[in-house]
PDB file of C-alpha atoms in Angstrom:
ATOM      1  CA  MET A1109      -3.711   5.283  92.283  1.00 53.00           C
ATOM      2  CA  ILE A1110      -1.349   8.164  91.521  1.00 51.00           C
ATOM      3  CA  LYS A1111       0.856   5.801  89.510  1.00 52.00           C
ATOM      4  CA  LYS A1112      -2.078   4.717  87.354  1.00 52.00           C
ATOM      5  CA  VAL A1113      -3.109   8.322  86.679  1.00 49.00           C
ATOM      6  CA  PHE A1114       0.471   9.156  85.755  1.00 48.00           C
ATOM      7  CA  ASN A1115       0.578   6.295  83.225  1.00 55.00           C
ATOM      8  CA  TYR A1116      -2.663   7.431  81.628  1.00 57.00           C
ATOM      9  CA  ILE A1117      -1.304  10.959  81.217  1.00 64.00           C
ATOM     10  CA  ALA A1118       2.363  10.282  80.437  1.00 58.00           C
ATOM     11  CA  ILE A1119       1.914   7.939  77.489  1.00 64.00           C
ATOM     12  CA  PRO A1120      -0.449  10.169  75.427  1.00 61.00           C
ATOM     13  CA  LEU A1121       1.697  13.184  76.347  1.00 64.00           C
ATOM     14  CA  ALA A1122       4.828  11.451  75.028  1.00 62.00           C
ATOM     15  CA  ILE A1123       3.063  10.608  71.747  1.00 66.00           C
ATOM     16  CA  LEU A1124       1.832  14.210  71.295  1.00 62.00           C
ATOM     17  CA  THR A1125       5.311  15.555  72.041  1.00 62.00           C
ATOM     18  CA  ALA A1126       6.899  13.268  69.423  1.00 59.00           C
ATOM     19  CA  LEU A1127       4.367  14.326  66.814  1.00 57.00           C
ATOM     20  CA  PHE A1128       4.879  18.004  67.595  1.00 58.00           C
ATOM     21  CA  VAL A1129       8.649  17.734  67.310  1.00 52.00           C
ATOM     22  CA  GLY A1130       8.398  15.828  64.053  1.00 52.00           C
ATOM     23  CA  LEU A1131       6.005  18.284  62.450  1.00 51.00           C
ATOM     24  CA  TYR A1132       7.390  21.558  63.629  1.00 53.00           C
ATOM     25  CA  SER A1133      11.132  21.016  64.036  1.00 49.00           C
ATOM     26  CA  SER A1134      13.107  23.801  62.419  1.00 50.00           C
ATOM     27  CA  GLY A1135      16.223  23.697  60.308  1.00 52.00           C
ATOM     28  CA  ASP A1136      16.994  22.286  56.874  1.00 55.00           C
ATOM     29  CA  LYS A1137      17.283  18.563  56.422  1.00 52.00           C
ATOM     30  CA  ASP A1138      20.499  17.122  55.021  1.00 56.00           C
ATOM     31  CA  PHE A1139      19.363  14.633  52.383  1.00 47.00           C
ATOM     32  CA  SER A1140      22.854  13.754  51.189  1.00 54.00           C
ATOM     33  CA  SER A1141      22.787  10.570  53.252  1.00 54.00           C
ATOM     34  CA  TYR A1142      19.800   9.373  51.243  1.00 47.00           C
ATOM     35  CA  SER A1143      21.552   9.557  47.859  1.00 52.00           C
ATOM     36  CA  THR A1144      21.772   6.427  45.681  1.00 49.00           C
ATOM     37  CA  GLU A1145      24.880   7.696  43.911  1.00 56.00           C
ATOM     38  CA  GLY A1146      27.467   4.959  43.578  1.00 55.00           C
ATOM     39  CA  LEU A1147      25.102   2.154  44.532  1.00 51.00           C
ATOM     40  CA  ASP A1148      24.702  -0.891  42.263  1.00 50.00           C
ATOM     41  CA  LEU A1149      20.952  -0.764  41.615  1.00 45.00           C
ATOM     42  CA  HIS A1150      19.020  -3.638  40.035  1.00 48.00           C
ATOM     43  CA  PHE A1151      15.659  -2.751  38.513  1.00 44.00           C
ATOM     44  CA  THR A1152      12.972  -5.352  37.783  1.00 44.00           C
ATOM     45  CA  VAL A1153      10.947  -3.133  35.418  1.00 41.00           C
ATOM     46  CA  SER A1154      12.071  -2.440  31.853  1.00 44.00           C
ATOM     47  CA  ASP A1155      12.885   1.121  30.840  1.00 46.00           C
ATOM     48  CA  ASP A1156      10.011   1.143  28.316  1.00 45.00           C
ATOM     49  CA  LEU A1157       7.469   0.079  30.926  1.00 39.00           C
ATOM     50  CA  ALA A1158       8.836   2.404  33.555  1.00 40.00           C
ATOM     51  CA  MET A1159       8.527   5.397  31.229  1.00 41.00           C
ATOM     52  CA  LEU A1160       4.934   4.674  30.169  1.00 39.00           C
ATOM     53  CA  ASP A1161       2.349   7.213  31.245  1.00 41.00           C
ATOM     54  CA  LEU A1162      -0.461   4.901  32.326  1.00 35.00           C
ATOM     55  CA  THR A1163      -2.941   7.748  32.323  1.00 38.00           C
ATOM     56  CA  VAL A1164      -3.257   7.303  28.557  1.00 38.00           C
ATOM     57  CA  LYS A1165      -3.035   3.512  28.431  1.00 42.00           C
ATOM     58  CA  ASP A1166      -6.496   3.158  26.875  1.00 45.00           C
ATOM     59  CA  ASP A1167      -5.898   5.783  24.189  1.00 53.00           C
ATOM     60  CA  THR A1168      -3.920   4.040  21.470  1.00 52.00           C
ATOM     61  CA  ASP A1169      -3.412   7.176  19.399  1.00 55.00           C
ATOM     62  CA  SER A1170      -2.049   9.090  22.411  1.00 54.00           C
ATOM     63  CA  ILE A1171       0.428   6.318  23.220  1.00 49.00           C
ATOM     64  CA  LEU A1172       1.444   6.096  19.571  1.00 50.00           C
ATOM     65  CA  GLU A1173       2.021   9.835  19.415  1.00 49.00           C
ATOM     66  CA  HIS A1174       4.003  10.109  22.654  1.00 47.00           C
ATOM     67  CA  TYR A1175       5.990   6.884  22.906  1.00 50.00           C
ATOM     68  CA  MET A1176       6.808   5.719  19.377  1.00 53.00           C
ATOM     69  CA  PRO A1177      10.343   6.683  18.288  1.00 59.00           C
ATOM     70  CA  TYR A1178      10.267   9.612  15.886  1.00 66.00           C
ATOM     71  CA  LEU A1179      10.669   8.159  12.409  1.00 74.00           C
ATOM     72  CA  GLY A1180       9.272  11.039  10.393  1.00 89.00           C
ATOM     73  CA  ASN A1181       6.923  10.100   7.577  1.00 93.00           C
ATOM     74  CA  SER A1182       9.047   7.245   6.229  1.00 95.00           C
ATOM     75  CA  TYR A1183       7.855   3.807   5.153  1.00 96.00           C
ATOM     76  CA  LEU A1184       9.292   2.464   8.397  1.00 96.00           C
ATOM     77  CA  ALA A1185       7.198   4.961  10.363  1.00 96.00           C
ATOM     78  CA  PHE A1186       4.141   3.983   8.319  1.00 97.00           C
ATOM     79  CA  LYS A1187       4.368   0.265   8.956  1.00 97.00           C
ATOM     80  CA  GLU A1188       5.341   0.660  12.607  1.00 96.00           C
ATOM     81  CA  ALA A1189       2.388   2.972  13.200  1.00 96.00           C
ATOM     82  CA  ILE A1190       0.005   0.431  11.678  1.00 97.00           C
ATOM     83  CA  GLY A1191       1.620  -2.401  13.626  1.00 97.00           C
ATOM     84  CA  PHE A1192       1.216  -0.478  16.861  1.00 96.00           C
ATOM     85  CA  LYS A1193      -2.399   0.334  16.110  1.00 96.00           C
ATOM     86  CA  GLU A1194      -3.204  -3.267  15.187  1.00 96.00           C
ATOM     87  CA  SER A1195      -1.435  -5.097  18.025  1.00 97.00           C
ATOM     88  CA  ARG A1196       0.816  -2.651  19.881  1.00 96.00           C
ATOM     89  CA  GLY A1197       3.650  -4.228  17.935  1.00 96.00           C
ATOM     90  CA  ASN A1198       3.139  -7.763  19.278  1.00 97.00           C
ATOM     91  CA  TYR A1199       4.252 -10.367  16.720  1.00 98.00           C
ATOM     92  CA  PHE A1200       2.820 -13.266  18.693  1.00 98.00           C
ATOM     93  CA  THR A1201      -0.749 -12.172  19.381  1.00 97.00           C
ATOM     94  CA  VAL A1202      -3.995 -13.648  18.030  1.00 97.00           C
ATOM     95  CA  ASN A1203      -7.212 -11.678  18.503  1.00 96.00           C
ATOM     96  CA  ASP A1204     -10.696 -13.003  19.231  1.00 94.00           C
ATOM     97  CA  PHE A1205     -11.455 -13.256  15.511  1.00 94.00           C
ATOM     98  CA  GLY A1206      -8.351 -15.251  14.628  1.00 95.00           C
ATOM     99  CA  TYR A1207      -6.289 -12.425  13.128  1.00 97.00           C
ATOM    100  CA  LEU A1208      -2.600 -13.034  13.567  1.00 98.00           C
ATOM    101  CA  GLY A1209       0.550 -11.222  14.512  1.00 98.00           C
ATOM    102  CA  LYS A1210       1.808  -7.683  14.593  1.00 98.00           C
ATOM    103  CA  TYR A1211      -0.272  -6.570  11.604  1.00 98.00           C
ATOM    104  CA  GLN A1212      -3.296  -8.791  12.348  1.00 98.00           C
ATOM    105  CA  PHE A1213      -3.534 -10.789   9.127  1.00 98.00           C
ATOM    106  CA  GLY A1214      -6.411 -13.108   8.329  1.00 96.00           C
ATOM    107  CA  ALA A1215      -5.790 -16.573   6.894  1.00 95.00           C
ATOM    108  CA  GLU A1216      -7.360 -15.705   3.510  1.00 96.00           C
ATOM    109  CA  THR A1217      -5.108 -12.688   3.009  1.00 97.00           C
ATOM    110  CA  LEU A1218      -2.069 -14.751   3.966  1.00 98.00           C
ATOM    111  CA  GLN A1219      -2.934 -17.311   1.296  1.00 97.00           C
ATOM    112  CA  LEU A1220      -3.125 -14.554  -1.335  1.00 97.00           C
ATOM    113  CA  ILE A1221       0.485 -13.608  -0.620  1.00 98.00           C
ATOM    114  CA  GLY A1222       1.761 -17.186  -0.488  1.00 97.00           C
ATOM    115  CA  ILE A1223       1.589 -18.080   3.206  1.00 97.00           C
ATOM    116  CA  HIS A1224      -0.234 -21.342   3.961  1.00 96.00           C
ATOM    117  CA  ASN A1225       1.019 -22.117   7.458  1.00 97.00           C
ATOM    118  CA  PRO A1226      -0.486 -19.579   9.903  1.00 96.00           C
ATOM    119  CA  ASN A1227       1.283 -21.105  12.894  1.00 95.00           C
ATOM    120  CA  ALA A1228       4.715 -20.766  11.308  1.00 96.00           C
ATOM    121  CA  PHE A1229       3.773 -17.235  10.235  1.00 98.00           C
ATOM    122  CA  LEU A1230       2.835 -16.277  13.797  1.00 97.00           C
ATOM    123  CA  TYR A1231       6.232 -17.292  15.157  1.00 97.00           C
ATOM    124  CA  THR A1232       8.347 -15.789  12.378  1.00 97.00           C
ATOM    125  CA  PRO A1233       8.624 -11.994  12.762  1.00 98.00           C
ATOM    126  CA  GLU A1234      10.689 -11.601   9.586  1.00 98.00           C
ATOM    127  CA  LEU A1235       7.953 -13.310   7.574  1.00 98.00           C
ATOM    128  CA  GLN A1236       5.367 -10.989   9.109  1.00 98.00           C
ATOM    129  CA  GLU A1237       7.354  -7.962   7.965  1.00 98.00           C
ATOM    130  CA  ARG A1238       7.616  -9.364   4.453  1.00 98.00           C
ATOM    131  CA  ALA A1239       3.910 -10.153   4.499  1.00 98.00           C
ATOM    132  CA  PHE A1240       3.077  -6.550   5.320  1.00 98.00           C
ATOM    133  CA  LEU A1241       5.133  -5.285   2.387  1.00 98.00           C
ATOM    134  CA  ALA A1242       3.808  -7.898  -0.049  1.00 98.00           C
ATOM    135  CA  ASN A1243       0.220  -7.175   0.915  1.00 98.00           C
ATOM    136  CA  ALA A1244       0.784  -3.427   0.538  1.00 98.00           C
ATOM    137  CA  GLN A1245       2.371  -3.977  -2.894  1.00 98.00           C
ATOM    138  CA  ARG A1246      -0.582  -6.058  -4.013  1.00 98.00           C
ATOM    139  CA  ASN A1247      -3.082  -3.508  -2.696  1.00 98.00           C
ATOM    140  CA  LYS A1248      -1.206  -0.676  -4.376  1.00 98.00           C
ATOM    141  CA  TRP A1249      -1.474  -2.454  -7.721  1.00 98.00           C
ATOM    142  CA  ILE A1250      -5.228  -3.043  -7.274  1.00 98.00           C
ATOM    143  CA  LEU A1251      -5.801   0.570  -6.199  1.00 98.00           C
ATOM    144  CA  ARG A1252      -3.341   2.235  -8.574  1.00 98.00           C
ATOM    145  CA  ARG A1253      -6.030   4.039 -10.591  1.00 98.00           C
ATOM    146  CA  ASP A1254      -7.890   5.150  -7.465  1.00 98.00           C
ATOM    147  CA  ILE A1255      -4.656   6.470  -5.956  1.00 98.00           C
ATOM    148  CA  LYS A1256      -3.999   8.498  -9.103  1.00 98.00           C
ATOM    149  CA  LYS A1257      -7.567   9.838  -9.210  1.00 98.00           C
ATOM    150  CA  PHE A1258      -8.189  10.649  -5.540  1.00 98.00           C
ATOM    151  CA  ASP A1259      -4.759  11.440  -4.043  1.00 97.00           C
ATOM    152  CA  GLY A1260      -4.912  14.971  -2.616  1.00 97.00           C
ATOM    153  CA  LYS A1261      -8.683  15.272  -2.875  1.00 97.00           C
ATOM    154  CA  LYS A1262     -11.009  15.676   0.098  1.00 97.00           C
ATOM    155  CA  ILE A1263     -13.868  13.308   0.890  1.00 97.00           C
ATOM    156  CA  GLY A1264     -15.958  14.604   3.758  1.00 93.00           C
ATOM    157  CA  ASN A1265     -13.406  15.756   6.297  1.00 93.00           C
ATOM    158  CA  VAL A1266     -10.696  13.377   5.090  1.00 96.00           C
ATOM    159  CA  VAL A1267      -7.843  14.433   2.813  1.00 97.00           C
ATOM    160  CA  VAL A1268      -7.050  11.378   0.700  1.00 98.00           C
ATOM    161  CA  THR A1269      -3.399  10.338   0.448  1.00 98.00           C
ATOM    162  CA  GLU A1270      -1.686   7.247  -0.913  1.00 98.00           C
ATOM    163  CA  SER A1271      -0.588   6.107   2.538  1.00 98.00           C
ATOM    164  CA  GLY A1272      -4.106   6.579   3.889  1.00 98.00           C
ATOM    165  CA  ILE A1273      -5.518   4.496   1.041  1.00 98.00           C
ATOM    166  CA  LEU A1274      -2.992   1.696   1.647  1.00 98.00           C
ATOM    167  CA  ALA A1275      -3.619   1.729   5.399  1.00 98.00           C
ATOM    168  CA  ALA A1276      -7.372   1.504   4.855  1.00 98.00           C
ATOM    169  CA  ALA A1277      -6.817  -1.352   2.395  1.00 98.00           C
ATOM    170  CA  HIS A1278      -4.837  -3.176   5.067  1.00 97.00           C
ATOM    171  CA  LEU A1279      -7.770  -2.735   7.443  1.00 96.00           C
ATOM    172  CA  ALA A1280     -10.716  -3.557   5.197  1.00 96.00           C
ATOM    173  CA  GLY A1281      -9.341  -4.826   1.892  1.00 97.00           C
ATOM    174  CA  PRO A1282      -8.868  -2.955  -1.386  1.00 98.00           C
ATOM    175  CA  GLY A1283     -12.449  -3.549  -2.503  1.00 97.00           C
ATOM    176  CA  SER A1284     -13.852  -1.694   0.513  1.00 97.00           C
ATOM    177  CA  VAL A1285     -11.494   1.207  -0.162  1.00 98.00           C
ATOM    178  CA  GLN A1286     -12.618   1.398  -3.785  1.00 98.00           C
ATOM    179  CA  ARG A1287     -16.248   1.509  -2.686  1.00 98.00           C
ATOM    180  CA  PHE A1288     -15.488   4.253  -0.169  1.00 98.00           C
ATOM    181  CA  LEU A1289     -13.643   6.386  -2.701  1.00 98.00           C
ATOM    182  CA  ARG A1290     -16.014   5.861  -5.615  1.00 97.00           C
ATOM    183  CA  SER A1291     -19.064   6.567  -3.450  1.00 97.00           C
ATOM    184  CA  TYR A1292     -17.325   9.667  -2.066  1.00 97.00           C
ATOM    185  CA  GLY A1293     -17.524   8.361   1.475  1.00 97.00           C
ATOM    186  CA  LYS A1294     -21.074   7.023   1.490  1.00 97.00           C
ATOM    187  CA  GLN A1295     -19.867   3.421   1.797  1.00 97.00           C
ATOM    188  CA  ASN A1296     -17.643   3.505   4.838  1.00 97.00           C
ATOM    189  CA  VAL A1297     -17.301   0.028   6.354  1.00 95.00           C
ATOM    190  CA  SER A1298     -15.843  -0.660   9.807  1.00 94.00           C
ATOM    191  CA  ASP A1299     -14.133  -3.676  11.332  1.00 92.00           C
ATOM    192  CA  ALA A1300     -15.412  -5.559  14.380  1.00 88.00           C
ATOM    193  CA  PHE A1301     -13.712  -3.064  16.695  1.00 89.00           C
ATOM    194  CA  GLY A1302     -15.280   0.005  15.074  1.00 93.00           C
ATOM    195  CA  SER A1303     -12.310   1.250  13.017  1.00 94.00           C
ATOM    196  CA  SER A1304     -13.590   2.500   9.681  1.00 97.00           C
ATOM    197  CA  VAL A1305     -12.070   3.032   6.238  1.00 97.00           C
ATOM    198  CA  ALA A1306     -12.366   6.794   6.732  1.00 97.00           C
ATOM    199  CA  TYR A1307     -10.676   6.630  10.139  1.00 97.00           C
ATOM    200  CA  TYR A1308      -7.677   4.667   8.833  1.00 97.00           C
ATOM    201  CA  MET A1309      -7.443   6.891   5.778  1.00 97.00           C
ATOM    202  CA  GLU A1310      -7.223   9.956   7.979  1.00 97.00           C
ATOM    203  CA  ARG A1311      -5.117   8.440  10.778  1.00 96.00           C
ATOM    204  CA  PHE A1312      -2.376   7.205   8.443  1.00 97.00           C
ATOM    205  CA  SER A1313      -2.329  10.010   5.907  1.00 97.00           C
ATOM    206  CA  GLY A1314       0.811  11.789   4.774  1.00 95.00           C
ATOM    207  CA  TYR A1315       3.408   9.010   5.018  1.00 97.00           C
ATOM    208  CA  ASP A1316       5.917   8.443   2.237  1.00 97.00           C
ATOM    209  CA  THR A1317       4.948   5.101   0.689  1.00 97.00           C
ATOM    210  CA  THR A1318       6.896   5.430  -2.560  1.00 96.00           C
ATOM    211  CA  LEU A1319       9.056   2.518  -1.374  1.00 95.00           C
ATOM    212  CA  ILE A1320       6.021   0.266  -1.861  1.00 98.00           C
ATOM    213  CA  GLU A1321       6.049  -0.787  -5.521  1.00 98.00           C
ATOM    214  CA  ALA A1322       2.760  -1.856  -7.073  1.00 98.00           C
ATOM    215  CA  ASN A1323       2.955  -5.587  -7.735  1.00 98.00           C
ATOM    216  CA  LYS A1324       0.002  -7.729  -8.752  1.00 97.00           C
ATOM    217  CA  THR A1325       1.695 -10.998  -7.809  1.00 98.00           C
ATOM    218  CA  ALA A1326       3.637  -9.957  -4.704  1.00 98.00           C
ATOM    219  CA  LYS A1327       4.439 -12.842  -2.365  1.00 97.00           C
ATOM    220  CA  ALA A1328       5.968 -13.024   1.110  1.00 97.00           C
ATOM    221  CA  LEU A1329       8.851 -15.469   0.942  1.00 90.00           C
ATOM    222  CA  LEU A1330      11.854 -16.109   3.178  1.00 87.00           C
TER     223      LEU A1330
END
């Protein structure tokens, strides 16, 4: 009987003692033995993914602002910003409405700039980059008078710039941009995801797009 009582008391007492010692032991710990210095470490997560702050994963503009390399206001920065907004820079994606690639081109727009094989386009990143430039050149030619007339002016809360106009034309087509500008913002169409001409015009304002030469017949060729 005494043995049984002892077992009932001794085991809980040993557990409480171990907890007490672990929580209240004095003295500084020596963490040098836990160092990974000199070890050959093999990571399974890419640096880009490891550095992402997932607390802003649903806010495209926040990710774009914090994790895109700083490229200033150059043409490269302009096209990369649009590519990130459209597809997060994924050349090989197709959305629910059939828009293709990094810059989310529709088949009709591709035909206008000389591309008649959407599948080949989707798997050719270089062609996608040339398509973006050709489309921007064509839009700049169509909108050349509107750029001259409205650049620097304010419509609603949006300061109109050439890069904003070209970005909005990429989103909704040059005709929609003309209607927005000439109606002073009253005709402000949006795409299926809710991005409007005004939003793109404001979001992509202030880039240097002088590299884009107006060209009525611009084509994307390899």
